[in-house]
PDB file of N, CA and C in Angstrom:
ATOM      1  N   MET D  20      -3.102   6.953 -57.262  1.00 51.00           N
ATOM      2  CA  MET D  20      -2.257   6.504 -56.190  1.00 51.00           C
ATOM      3  C   MET D  20      -2.024   5.007 -56.358  1.00 51.00           C
ATOM      4  N   LEU D  21      -0.826   4.605 -56.040  1.00 59.00           N
ATOM      5  CA  LEU D  21      -0.458   3.202 -56.061  1.00 59.00           C
ATOM      6  C   LEU D  21      -1.257   2.488 -54.979  1.00 59.00           C
ATOM      7  N   CYS D  22      -1.255   1.185 -55.035  1.00 71.00           N
ATOM      8  CA  CYS D  22      -1.965   0.377 -54.040  1.00 71.00           C
ATOM      9  C   CYS D  22      -1.809   1.002 -52.643  1.00 71.00           C
ATOM     10  N   PRO D  23      -2.900   1.419 -52.034  1.00 79.00           N
ATOM     11  CA  PRO D  23      -2.808   2.083 -50.730  1.00 79.00           C
ATOM     12  C   PRO D  23      -2.084   1.246 -49.676  1.00 79.00           C
ATOM     13  N   ASP D  24      -2.131  -0.069 -49.806  1.00 82.00           N
ATOM     14  CA  ASP D  24      -1.446  -0.939 -48.847  1.00 82.00           C
ATOM     15  C   ASP D  24       0.036  -0.603 -48.737  1.00 82.00           C
ATOM     16  N   LEU D  25       0.653  -0.224 -49.842  1.00 88.00           N
ATOM     17  CA  LEU D  25       2.100   0.016 -49.843  1.00 88.00           C
ATOM     18  C   LEU D  25       2.481   1.248 -49.044  1.00 88.00           C
ATOM     19  N   HIS D  26       1.535   2.141 -48.830  1.00 90.00           N
ATOM     20  CA  HIS D  26       1.794   3.330 -48.022  1.00 90.00           C
ATOM     21  C   HIS D  26       1.760   3.001 -46.529  1.00 90.00           C
ATOM     22  N   GLU D  27       1.244   1.837 -46.194  1.00 89.00           N
ATOM     23  CA  GLU D  27       1.100   1.451 -44.792  1.00 89.00           C
ATOM     24  C   GLU D  27       2.333   0.748 -44.232  1.00 89.00           C
ATOM     25  N   PHE D  28       3.185   0.216 -45.087  1.00 90.00           N
ATOM     26  CA  PHE D  28       4.349  -0.539 -44.636  1.00 90.00           C
ATOM     27  C   PHE D  28       5.600   0.329 -44.678  1.00 90.00           C
ATOM     28  N   ALA D  29       6.373   0.302 -43.612  1.00 91.00           N
ATOM     29  CA  ALA D  29       7.615   1.081 -43.562  1.00 91.00           C
ATOM     30  C   ALA D  29       8.555   0.699 -44.696  1.00 91.00           C
ATOM     31  N   ALA D  30       8.561  -0.569 -45.075  1.00 88.00           N
ATOM     32  CA  ALA D  30       9.477  -1.059 -46.111  1.00 88.00           C
ATOM     33  C   ALA D  30       9.148  -0.524 -47.499  1.00 88.00           C
ATOM     34  N   THR D  31       7.915  -0.061 -47.703  1.00 89.00           N
ATOM     35  CA  THR D  31       7.515   0.404 -49.038  1.00 89.00           C
ATOM     36  C   THR D  31       6.978   1.832 -49.059  1.00 89.00           C
ATOM     37  N   ARG D  32       6.818   2.447 -47.901  1.00 91.00           N
ATOM     38  CA  ARG D  32       6.180   3.771 -47.827  1.00 91.00           C
ATOM     39  C   ARG D  32       6.892   4.822 -48.681  1.00 91.00           C
ATOM     40  N   ALA D  33       8.184   5.007 -48.492  1.00 92.00           N
ATOM     41  CA  ALA D  33       8.920   6.042 -49.242  1.00 92.00           C
ATOM     42  C   ALA D  33       8.915   5.745 -50.736  1.00 92.00           C
ATOM     43  N   LEU D  34       9.075   4.485 -51.076  1.00 90.00           N
ATOM     44  CA  LEU D  34       9.065   4.092 -52.486  1.00 90.00           C
ATOM     45  C   LEU D  34       7.695   4.345 -53.110  1.00 90.00           C
ATOM     46  N   ALA D  35       6.637   4.035 -52.384  1.00 90.00           N
ATOM     47  CA  ALA D  35       5.279   4.264 -52.887  1.00 90.00           C
ATOM     48  C   ALA D  35       4.993   5.759 -53.038  1.00 90.00           C
ATOM     49  N   GLN D  36       5.457   6.555 -52.094  1.00 92.00           N
ATOM     50  CA  GLN D  36       5.253   7.999 -52.186  1.00 92.00           C
ATOM     51  C   GLN D  36       6.007   8.575 -53.380  1.00 92.00           C
ATOM     52  N   ARG D  37       7.252   8.120 -53.590  1.00 91.00           N
ATOM     53  CA  ARG D  37       8.029   8.569 -54.742  1.00 91.00           C
ATOM     54  C   ARG D  37       7.348   8.151 -56.041  1.00 91.00           C
ATOM     55  N   HIS D  38       6.830   6.933 -56.065  1.00 90.00           N
ATOM     56  CA  HIS D  38       6.114   6.435 -57.243  1.00 90.00           C
ATOM     57  C   HIS D  38       4.924   7.333 -57.562  1.00 90.00           C
ATOM     58  N   ASP D  39       4.156   7.703 -56.551  1.00 90.00           N
ATOM     59  CA  ASP D  39       2.977   8.547 -56.763  1.00 90.00           C
ATOM     60  C   ASP D  39       3.363   9.911 -57.331  1.00 90.00           C
ATOM     61  N   VAL D  40       4.440  10.502 -56.817  1.00 92.00           N
ATOM     62  CA  VAL D  40       4.910  11.796 -57.320  1.00 92.00           C
ATOM     63  C   VAL D  40       5.339  11.659 -58.779  1.00 92.00           C
ATOM     64  N   GLU D  41       6.102  10.610 -59.078  1.00 90.00           N
ATOM     65  CA  GLU D  41       6.553  10.396 -60.458  1.00 90.00           C
ATOM     66  C   GLU D  41       5.377  10.156 -61.397  1.00 90.00           C
ATOM     67  N   ALA D  42       4.376   9.432 -60.947  1.00 89.00           N
ATOM     68  CA  ALA D  42       3.198   9.175 -61.784  1.00 89.00           C
ATOM     69  C   ALA D  42       2.470  10.481 -62.085  1.00 89.00           C
ATOM     70  N   ARG D  43       2.348  11.345 -61.092  1.00 91.00           N
ATOM     71  CA  ARG D  43       1.715  12.653 -61.332  1.00 91.00           C
ATOM     72  C   ARG D  43       2.546  13.481 -62.316  1.00 91.00           C
ATOM     73  N   ASP D  44       3.876  13.417 -62.182  1.00 92.00           N
ATOM     74  CA  ASP D  44       4.753  14.137 -63.110  1.00 92.00           C
ATOM     75  C   ASP D  44       4.576  13.614 -64.538  1.00 92.00           C
ATOM     76  N   LEU D  45       4.465  12.300 -64.682  1.00 93.00           N
ATOM     77  CA  LEU D  45       4.241  11.715 -66.007  1.00 93.00           C
ATOM     78  C   LEU D  45       2.916  12.189 -66.593  1.00 93.00           C
ATOM     79  N   GLU D  46       1.880  12.189 -65.783  1.00 93.00           N
ATOM     80  CA  GLU D  46       0.574  12.639 -66.256  1.00 93.00           C
ATOM     81  C   GLU D  46       0.633  14.101 -66.691  1.00 93.00           C
ATOM     82  N   SER D  47       1.350  14.923 -65.948  1.00 93.00           N
ATOM     83  CA  SER D  47       1.496  16.338 -66.324  1.00 93.00           C
ATOM     84  C   SER D  47       2.226  16.468 -67.651  1.00 93.00           C
ATOM     85  N   MET D  48       3.278  15.684 -67.829  1.00 92.00           N
ATOM     86  CA  MET D  48       4.048  15.750 -69.068  1.00 92.00           C
ATOM     87  C   MET D  48       3.214  15.267 -70.248  1.00 92.00           C
ATOM     88  N   ILE D  49       2.393  14.256 -70.035  1.00 94.00           N
ATOM     89  CA  ILE D  49       1.507  13.763 -71.100  1.00 94.00           C
ATOM     90  C   ILE D  49       0.509  14.848 -71.492  1.00 94.00           C
ATOM     91  N   ARG D  50      -0.073  15.516 -70.494  1.00 93.00           N
ATOM     92  CA  ARG D  50      -1.016  16.608 -70.792  1.00 93.00           C
ATOM     93  C   ARG D  50      -0.318  17.737 -71.549  1.00 93.00           C
ATOM     94  N   LEU D  51       0.903  18.070 -71.141  1.00 91.00           N
ATOM     95  CA  LEU D  51       1.665  19.112 -71.819  1.00 91.00           C
ATOM     96  C   LEU D  51       1.913  18.741 -73.273  1.00 91.00           C
ATOM     97  N   LEU D  52       2.361  17.517 -73.490  1.00 92.00           N
ATOM     98  CA  LEU D  52       2.647  17.050 -74.850  1.00 92.00           C
ATOM     99  C   LEU D  52       1.374  16.998 -75.697  1.00 92.00           C
ATOM    100  N   ALA D  53       0.289  16.538 -75.105  1.00 92.00           N
ATOM    101  CA  ALA D  53      -0.981  16.443 -75.828  1.00 92.00           C
ATOM    102  C   ALA D  53      -1.492  17.815 -76.256  1.00 92.00           C
ATOM    103  N   GLY D  54      -1.115  18.835 -75.511  1.00 91.00           N
ATOM    104  CA  GLY D  54      -1.560  20.181 -75.835  1.00 91.00           C
ATOM    105  C   GLY D  54      -0.704  20.894 -76.870  1.00 91.00           C
ATOM    106  N   ARG D  55       0.359  20.266 -77.291  1.00 91.00           N
ATOM    107  CA  ARG D  55       1.252  20.884 -78.274  1.00 91.00           C
ATOM    108  C   ARG D  55       1.005  20.309 -79.665  1.00 91.00           C
ATOM    109  N   ASP D  56       1.142  21.171 -80.662  1.00 92.00           N
ATOM    110  CA  ASP D  56       1.076  20.723 -82.049  1.00 92.00           C
ATOM    111  C   ASP D  56       2.395  20.040 -82.410  1.00 92.00           C
ATOM    112  N   TYR D  57       2.326  19.107 -83.351  1.00 89.00           N
ATOM    113  CA  TYR D  57       3.536  18.411 -83.786  1.00 89.00           C
ATOM    114  C   TYR D  57       4.591  19.366 -84.322  1.00 89.00           C
ATOM    115  N   ASP D  58       4.161  20.455 -84.905  1.00 92.00           N
ATOM    116  CA  ASP D  58       5.136  21.386 -85.478  1.00 92.00           C
ATOM    117  C   ASP D  58       5.645  22.411 -84.462  1.00 92.00           C
ATOM    118  N   ASP D  59       5.184  22.320 -83.234  1.00 91.00           N
ATOM    119  CA  ASP D  59       5.689  23.179 -82.158  1.00 91.00           C
ATOM    120  C   ASP D  59       7.170  22.868 -81.946  1.00 91.00           C
ATOM    121  N   SER D  60       7.979  23.880 -81.803  1.00 90.00           N
ATOM    122  CA  SER D  60       9.430  23.682 -81.654  1.00 90.00           C
ATOM    123  C   SER D  60       9.784  22.903 -80.389  1.00 90.00           C
ATOM    124  N   GLU D  61       8.904  22.860 -79.412  1.00 90.00           N
ATOM    125  CA  GLU D  61       9.167  22.145 -78.158  1.00 90.00           C
ATOM    126  C   GLU D  61       8.607  20.720 -78.134  1.00 90.00           C
ATOM    127  N   TRP D  62       7.837  20.345 -79.180  1.00 92.00           N
ATOM    128  CA  TRP D  62       7.180  19.048 -79.153  1.00 92.00           C
ATOM    129  C   TRP D  62       8.181  17.893 -79.069  1.00 92.00           C
ATOM    130  N   LEU D  63       9.180  17.877 -79.919  1.00 93.00           N
ATOM    131  CA  LEU D  63      10.139  16.776 -79.940  1.00 93.00           C
ATOM    132  C   LEU D  63      10.896  16.685 -78.622  1.00 93.00           C
ATOM    133  N   ALA D  64      11.344  17.790 -78.095  1.00 92.00           N
ATOM    134  CA  ALA D  64      12.066  17.782 -76.819  1.00 92.00           C
ATOM    135  C   ALA D  64      11.165  17.244 -75.703  1.00 92.00           C
ATOM    136  N   SER D  65       9.904  17.653 -75.701  1.00 91.00           N
ATOM    137  CA  SER D  65       8.958  17.166 -74.691  1.00 91.00           C
ATOM    138  C   SER D  65       8.719  15.669 -74.842  1.00 91.00           C
ATOM    139  N   ALA D  66       8.585  15.210 -76.083  1.00 93.00           N
ATOM    140  CA  ALA D  66       8.359  13.782 -76.332  1.00 93.00           C
ATOM    141  C   ALA D  66       9.556  12.961 -75.872  1.00 93.00           C
ATOM    142  N   LEU D  67      10.756  13.443 -76.148  1.00 94.00           N
ATOM    143  CA  LEU D  67      11.957  12.721 -75.725  1.00 94.00           C
ATOM    144  C   LEU D  67      12.098  12.707 -74.205  1.00 94.00           C
ATOM    145  N   THR D  68      11.749  13.810 -73.574  1.00 92.00           N
ATOM    146  CA  THR D  68      11.771  13.863 -72.105  1.00 92.00           C
ATOM    147  C   THR D  68      10.763  12.880 -71.528  1.00 92.00           C
ATOM    148  N   LEU D  69       9.566  12.862 -72.095  1.00 93.00           N
ATOM    149  CA  LEU D  69       8.536  11.925 -71.631  1.00 93.00           C
ATOM    150  C   LEU D  69       9.011  10.489 -71.788  1.00 93.00           C
ATOM    151  N   ARG D  70       9.620  10.183 -72.912  1.00 94.00           N
ATOM    152  CA  ARG D  70      10.128   8.825 -73.150  1.00 94.00           C
ATOM    153  C   ARG D  70      11.115   8.429 -72.064  1.00 94.00           C
ATOM    154  N   GLN D  71      12.041   9.315 -71.737  1.00 93.00           N
ATOM    155  CA  GLN D  71      13.043   9.015 -70.710  1.00 93.00           C
ATOM    156  C   GLN D  71      12.393   8.833 -69.341  1.00 93.00           C
ATOM    157  N   LEU D  72      11.432   9.681 -69.031  1.00 92.00           N
ATOM    158  CA  LEU D  72      10.735   9.562 -67.748  1.00 92.00           C
ATOM    159  C   LEU D  72       9.995   8.238 -67.644  1.00 92.00           C
ATOM    160  N   VAL D  73       9.327   7.843 -68.722  1.00 93.00           N
ATOM    161  CA  VAL D  73       8.583   6.576 -68.722  1.00 93.00           C
ATOM    162  C   VAL D  73       9.538   5.394 -68.566  1.00 93.00           C
ATOM    163  N   LEU D  74      10.626   5.402 -69.315  1.00 94.00           N
ATOM    164  CA  LEU D  74      11.589   4.301 -69.229  1.00 94.00           C
ATOM    165  C   LEU D  74      12.166   4.174 -67.823  1.00 94.00           C
ATOM    166  N   ARG D  75      12.523   5.308 -67.221  1.00 93.00           N
ATOM    167  CA  ARG D  75      13.065   5.272 -65.861  1.00 93.00           C
ATOM    168  C   ARG D  75      12.011   4.787 -64.871  1.00 93.00           C
ATOM    169  N   HIS D  76      10.788   5.272 -65.034  1.00 90.00           N
ATOM    170  CA  HIS D  76       9.695   4.904 -64.139  1.00 90.00           C
ATOM    171  C   HIS D  76       9.419   3.393 -64.201  1.00 90.00           C
ATOM    172  N   VAL D  77       9.350   2.859 -65.400  1.00 90.00           N
ATOM    173  CA  VAL D  77       9.101   1.424 -65.574  1.00 90.00           C
ATOM    174  C   VAL D  77      10.250   0.604 -65.003  1.00 90.00           C
ATOM    175  N   GLN D  78      11.473   1.031 -65.242  1.00 93.00           N
ATOM    176  CA  GLN D  78      12.635   0.311 -64.725  1.00 93.00           C
ATOM    177  C   GLN D  78      12.603   0.277 -63.195  1.00 93.00           C
ATOM    178  N   GLU D  79      12.247   1.400 -62.569  1.00 90.00           N
ATOM    179  CA  GLU D  79      12.155   1.444 -61.109  1.00 90.00           C
ATOM    180  C   GLU D  79      11.031   0.545 -60.595  1.00 90.00           C
ATOM    181  N   GLU D  80       9.906   0.545 -61.306  1.00 87.00           N
ATOM    182  CA  GLU D  80       8.805  -0.334 -60.902  1.00 87.00           C
ATOM    183  C   GLU D  80       9.240  -1.796 -60.939  1.00 87.00           C
ATOM    184  N   GLU D  81       9.840  -2.185 -62.061  1.00 89.00           N
ATOM    185  CA  GLU D  81      10.185  -3.591 -62.253  1.00 89.00           C
ATOM    186  C   GLU D  81      11.335  -4.051 -61.370  1.00 89.00           C
ATOM    187  N   SER D  82      12.308  -3.184 -61.120  1.00 92.00           N
ATOM    188  CA  SER D  82      13.485  -3.615 -60.367  1.00 92.00           C
ATOM    189  C   SER D  82      13.375  -3.373 -58.865  1.00 92.00           C
ATOM    190  N   GLU D  83      12.593  -2.366 -58.455  1.00 90.00           N
ATOM    191  CA  GLU D  83      12.507  -2.035 -57.032  1.00 90.00           C
ATOM    192  C   GLU D  83      11.114  -2.216 -56.452  1.00 90.00           C
ATOM    193  N   LEU D  84      10.168  -1.519 -57.036  1.00 87.00           N
ATOM    194  CA  LEU D  84       8.841  -1.437 -56.424  1.00 87.00           C
ATOM    195  C   LEU D  84       8.099  -2.766 -56.413  1.00 87.00           C
ATOM    196  N   PHE D  85       7.956  -3.389 -57.576  1.00 85.00           N
ATOM    197  CA  PHE D  85       7.167  -4.617 -57.638  1.00 85.00           C
ATOM    198  C   PHE D  85       7.764  -5.743 -56.797  1.00 85.00           C
ATOM    199  N   PRO D  86       9.077  -5.986 -56.850  1.00 89.00           N
ATOM    200  CA  PRO D  86       9.627  -7.040 -55.987  1.00 89.00           C
ATOM    201  C   PRO D  86       9.429  -6.746 -54.492  1.00 89.00           C
ATOM    202  N   ARG D  87       9.636  -5.494 -54.097  1.00 89.00           N
ATOM    203  CA  ARG D  87       9.458  -5.146 -52.688  1.00 89.00           C
ATOM    204  C   ARG D  87       7.991  -5.236 -52.292  1.00 89.00           C
ATOM    205  N   ALA D  88       7.112  -4.805 -53.192  1.00 87.00           N
ATOM    206  CA  ALA D  88       5.677  -4.878 -52.912  1.00 87.00           C
ATOM    207  C   ALA D  88       5.226  -6.324 -52.764  1.00 87.00           C
ATOM    208  N   GLN D  89       5.710  -7.187 -53.633  1.00 87.00           N
ATOM    209  CA  GLN D  89       5.332  -8.596 -53.536  1.00 87.00           C
ATOM    210  C   GLN D  89       5.826  -9.199 -52.226  1.00 87.00           C
ATOM    211  N   ALA D  90       7.020  -8.823 -51.810  1.00 90.00           N
ATOM    212  CA  ALA D  90       7.552  -9.331 -50.546  1.00 90.00           C
ATOM    213  C   ALA D  90       6.708  -8.867 -49.361  1.00 90.00           C
ATOM    214  N   VAL D  91       6.235  -7.629 -49.421  1.00 91.00           N
ATOM    215  CA  VAL D  91       5.453  -7.079 -48.315  1.00 91.00           C
ATOM    216  C   VAL D  91       4.008  -7.569 -48.355  1.00 91.00           C
ATOM    217  N   LEU D  92       3.409  -7.568 -49.548  1.00 88.00           N
ATOM    218  CA  LEU D  92       2.000  -7.933 -49.670  1.00 88.00           C
ATOM    219  C   LEU D  92       1.770  -9.436 -49.720  1.00 88.00           C
ATOM    220  N   GLY D  93       2.772 -10.157 -50.185  1.00 89.00           N
ATOM    221  CA  GLY D  93       2.635 -11.594 -50.348  1.00 89.00           C
ATOM    222  C   GLY D  93       2.225 -11.944 -51.763  1.00 89.00           C
ATOM    223  N   ALA D  94       2.568 -13.134 -52.164  1.00 86.00           N
ATOM    224  CA  ALA D  94       2.325 -13.589 -53.537  1.00 86.00           C
ATOM    225  C   ALA D  94       0.834 -13.645 -53.863  1.00 86.00           C
ATOM    226  N   ALA D  95       0.009 -14.048 -52.921  1.00 89.00           N
ATOM    227  CA  ALA D  95      -1.431 -14.182 -53.188  1.00 89.00           C
ATOM    228  C   ALA D  95      -2.059 -12.823 -53.486  1.00 89.00           C
ATOM    229  N   ARG D  96      -1.747 -11.813 -52.673  1.00 85.00           N
ATOM    230  CA  ARG D  96      -2.308 -10.470 -52.895  1.00 85.00           C
ATOM    231  C   ARG D  96      -1.759  -9.871 -54.186  1.00 85.00           C
ATOM    232  N   ALA D  97      -0.475 -10.069 -54.463  1.00 82.00           N
ATOM    233  CA  ALA D  97       0.113  -9.563 -55.707  1.00 82.00           C
ATOM    234  C   ALA D  97      -0.566 -10.199 -56.919  1.00 82.00           C
ATOM    235  N   GLU D  98      -0.843 -11.485 -56.857  1.00 85.00           N
ATOM    236  CA  GLU D  98      -1.518 -12.175 -57.961  1.00 85.00           C
ATOM    237  C   GLU D  98      -2.945 -11.656 -58.124  1.00 85.00           C
ATOM    238  N   GLU D  99      -3.622 -11.414 -57.025  1.00 86.00           N
ATOM    239  CA  GLU D  99      -4.985 -10.871 -57.067  1.00 86.00           C
ATOM    240  C   GLU D  99      -4.993  -9.498 -57.752  1.00 86.00           C
ATOM    241  N   LEU D 100      -4.049  -8.647 -57.404  1.00 80.00           N
ATOM    242  CA  LEU D 100      -3.952  -7.322 -58.011  1.00 80.00           C
ATOM    243  C   LEU D 100      -3.605  -7.415 -59.493  1.00 80.00           C
ATOM    244  N   LYS D 101      -2.748  -8.354 -59.833  1.00 81.00           N
ATOM    245  CA  LYS D 101      -2.387  -8.565 -61.243  1.00 81.00           C
ATOM    246  C   LYS D 101      -3.618  -8.982 -62.040  1.00 81.00           C
ATOM    247  N   GLU D 102      -4.404  -9.897 -61.499  1.00 87.00           N
ATOM    248  CA  GLU D 102      -5.616 -10.351 -62.184  1.00 87.00           C
ATOM    249  C   GLU D 102      -6.605  -9.205 -62.361  1.00 87.00           C
ATOM    250  N   ASP D 103      -6.756  -8.363 -61.343  1.00 83.00           N
ATOM    251  CA  ASP D 103      -7.627  -7.193 -61.458  1.00 83.00           C
ATOM    252  C   ASP D 103      -7.161  -6.286 -62.588  1.00 83.00           C
ATOM    253  N   TYR D 104      -5.862  -6.043 -62.652  1.00 78.00           N
ATOM    254  CA  TYR D 104      -5.287  -5.195 -63.689  1.00 78.00           C
ATOM    255  C   TYR D 104      -5.528  -5.786 -65.080  1.00 78.00           C
ATOM    256  N   LEU D 105      -5.256  -7.078 -65.235  1.00 85.00           N
ATOM    257  CA  LEU D 105      -5.431  -7.719 -66.538  1.00 85.00           C
ATOM    258  C   LEU D 105      -6.896  -7.728 -66.968  1.00 85.00           C
ATOM    259  N   ARG D 106      -7.796  -7.913 -66.017  1.00 88.00           N
ATOM    260  CA  ARG D 106      -9.229  -7.888 -66.317  1.00 88.00           C
ATOM    261  C   ARG D 106      -9.630  -6.482 -66.793  1.00 88.00           C
ATOM    262  N   HIS D 107      -9.156  -5.470 -66.119  1.00 82.00           N
ATOM    263  CA  HIS D 107      -9.441  -4.081 -66.506  1.00 82.00           C
ATOM    264  C   HIS D 107      -8.887  -3.791 -67.901  1.00 82.00           C
ATOM    265  N   LYS D 108      -7.683  -4.235 -68.147  1.00 80.00           N
ATOM    266  CA  LYS D 108      -7.046  -4.017 -69.442  1.00 80.00           C
ATOM    267  C   LYS D 108      -7.814  -4.734 -70.552  1.00 80.00           C
ATOM    268  N   ALA D 109      -8.269  -5.955 -70.290  1.00 87.00           N
ATOM    269  CA  ALA D 109      -9.023  -6.730 -71.285  1.00 87.00           C
ATOM    270  C   ALA D 109     -10.367  -6.085 -71.608  1.00 87.00           C
ATOM    271  N   GLN D 110     -10.908  -5.338 -70.664  1.00 87.00           N
ATOM    272  CA  GLN D 110     -12.182  -4.664 -70.875  1.00 87.00           C
ATOM    273  C   GLN D 110     -12.003  -3.336 -71.610  1.00 87.00           C
ATOM    274  N   GLY D 111     -10.802  -3.090 -72.063  1.00 78.00           N
ATOM    275  CA  GLY D 111     -10.549  -1.874 -72.830  1.00 78.00           C
ATOM    276  C   GLY D 111     -10.080  -0.711 -72.000  1.00 78.00           C
ATOM    277  N   GLY D 112      -9.746  -0.953 -70.750  1.00 63.00           N
ATOM    278  CA  GLY D 112      -9.250   0.125 -69.899  1.00 63.00           C
ATOM    279  C   GLY D 112      -7.870   0.555 -70.345  1.00 63.00           C
ATOM    280  N   SER D 113      -7.771   1.780 -70.818  1.00 52.00           N
ATOM    281  CA  SER D 113      -6.477   2.266 -71.271  1.00 52.00           C
ATOM    282  C   SER D 113      -5.743   3.001 -70.170  1.00 52.00           C
ATOM    283  N   ARG D 114      -6.444   3.320 -69.114  1.00 48.00           N
ATOM    284  CA  ARG D 114      -5.830   4.063 -68.033  1.00 48.00           C
ATOM    285  C   ARG D 114      -6.231   3.418 -66.729  1.00 48.00           C
ATOM    286  N   SER D 115      -5.268   3.214 -65.881  1.00 42.00           N
ATOM    287  CA  SER D 115      -5.529   2.608 -64.590  1.00 42.00           C
ATOM    288  C   SER D 115      -6.218   3.606 -63.671  1.00 42.00           C
ATOM    289  N   THR D 116      -7.091   3.086 -62.837  1.00 39.00           N
ATOM    290  CA  THR D 116      -7.688   3.893 -61.788  1.00 39.00           C
ATOM    291  C   THR D 116      -7.381   3.199 -60.486  1.00 39.00           C
ATOM    292  N   ARG D 117      -7.530   3.908 -59.417  1.00 38.00           N
ATOM    293  CA  ARG D 117      -7.198   3.345 -58.116  1.00 38.00           C
ATOM    294  C   ARG D 117      -7.841   1.979 -57.957  1.00 38.00           C
ATOM    295  N   GLY D 118      -7.014   1.013 -57.625  1.00 39.00           N
ATOM    296  CA  GLY D 118      -7.505  -0.333 -57.422  1.00 39.00           C
ATOM    297  C   GLY D 118      -7.466  -1.218 -58.638  1.00 39.00           C
ATOM    298  N   ASN D 119      -7.183  -0.667 -59.823  1.00 38.00           N
ATOM    299  CA  ASN D 119      -7.230  -1.483 -61.030  1.00 38.00           C
ATOM    300  C   ASN D 119      -5.889  -1.628 -61.748  1.00 38.00           C
ATOM    301  N   GLY D 120      -4.901  -0.868 -61.390  1.00 41.00           N
ATOM    302  CA  GLY D 120      -3.611  -0.939 -62.057  1.00 41.00           C
ATOM    303  C   GLY D 120      -2.689  -1.923 -61.383  1.00 41.00           C
ATOM    304  N   PRO D 121      -1.476  -2.034 -61.862  1.00 42.00           N
ATOM    305  CA  PRO D 121      -0.522  -2.916 -61.201  1.00 42.00           C
ATOM    306  C   PRO D 121      -0.430  -2.537 -59.733  1.00 42.00           C
ATOM    307  N   LEU D 122      -0.559  -3.474 -58.872  1.00 39.00           N
ATOM    308  CA  LEU D 122      -0.549  -3.251 -57.437  1.00 39.00           C
ATOM    309  C   LEU D 122      -1.634  -2.277 -57.006  1.00 39.00           C
ATOM    310  N   GLY D 123      -2.674  -2.170 -57.817  1.00 41.00           N
ATOM    311  CA  GLY D 123      -3.863  -1.466 -57.396  1.00 41.00           C
ATOM    312  C   GLY D 123      -4.007  -0.015 -57.799  1.00 41.00           C
ATOM    313  N   GLY D 124      -3.133   0.565 -58.561  1.00 42.00           N
ATOM    314  CA  GLY D 124      -3.304   1.972 -58.859  1.00 42.00           C
ATOM    315  C   GLY D 124      -2.569   2.417 -60.089  1.00 42.00           C
ATOM    316  N   THR D 125      -2.268   3.671 -60.126  1.00 41.00           N
ATOM    317  CA  THR D 125      -1.635   4.312 -61.266  1.00 41.00           C
ATOM    318  C   THR D 125      -0.272   3.695 -61.537  1.00 41.00           C
ATOM    319  N   PRO D 126       0.073   3.358 -62.748  1.00 40.00           N
ATOM    320  CA  PRO D 126       1.349   2.779 -63.077  1.00 40.00           C
ATOM    321  C   PRO D 126       2.471   3.710 -62.954  1.00 40.00           C
TER     322      PRO D 126
END
């Protein structure tokens, strides 16, 4: 789940809920792709679909979610969450967990 704070504000609630659904969809697609052999006839189509989903998800985060979240949470809290994320990443964290990703949760 994305930073729980974003679910509390009317200005970010719907966006945060949509983000959480999309993140779960991405995780499902990653699991599906990971379970397929490279020579599976569906592997390439799944990989291309995943690529498009990731690109759209990142674009929405950068253009809508993060700016709105920073406006609602304030620059100090956004910076604190960024530092937490970078610290987790530097420690070898390849996957965000609640409280450790951008804005506190799953990317």
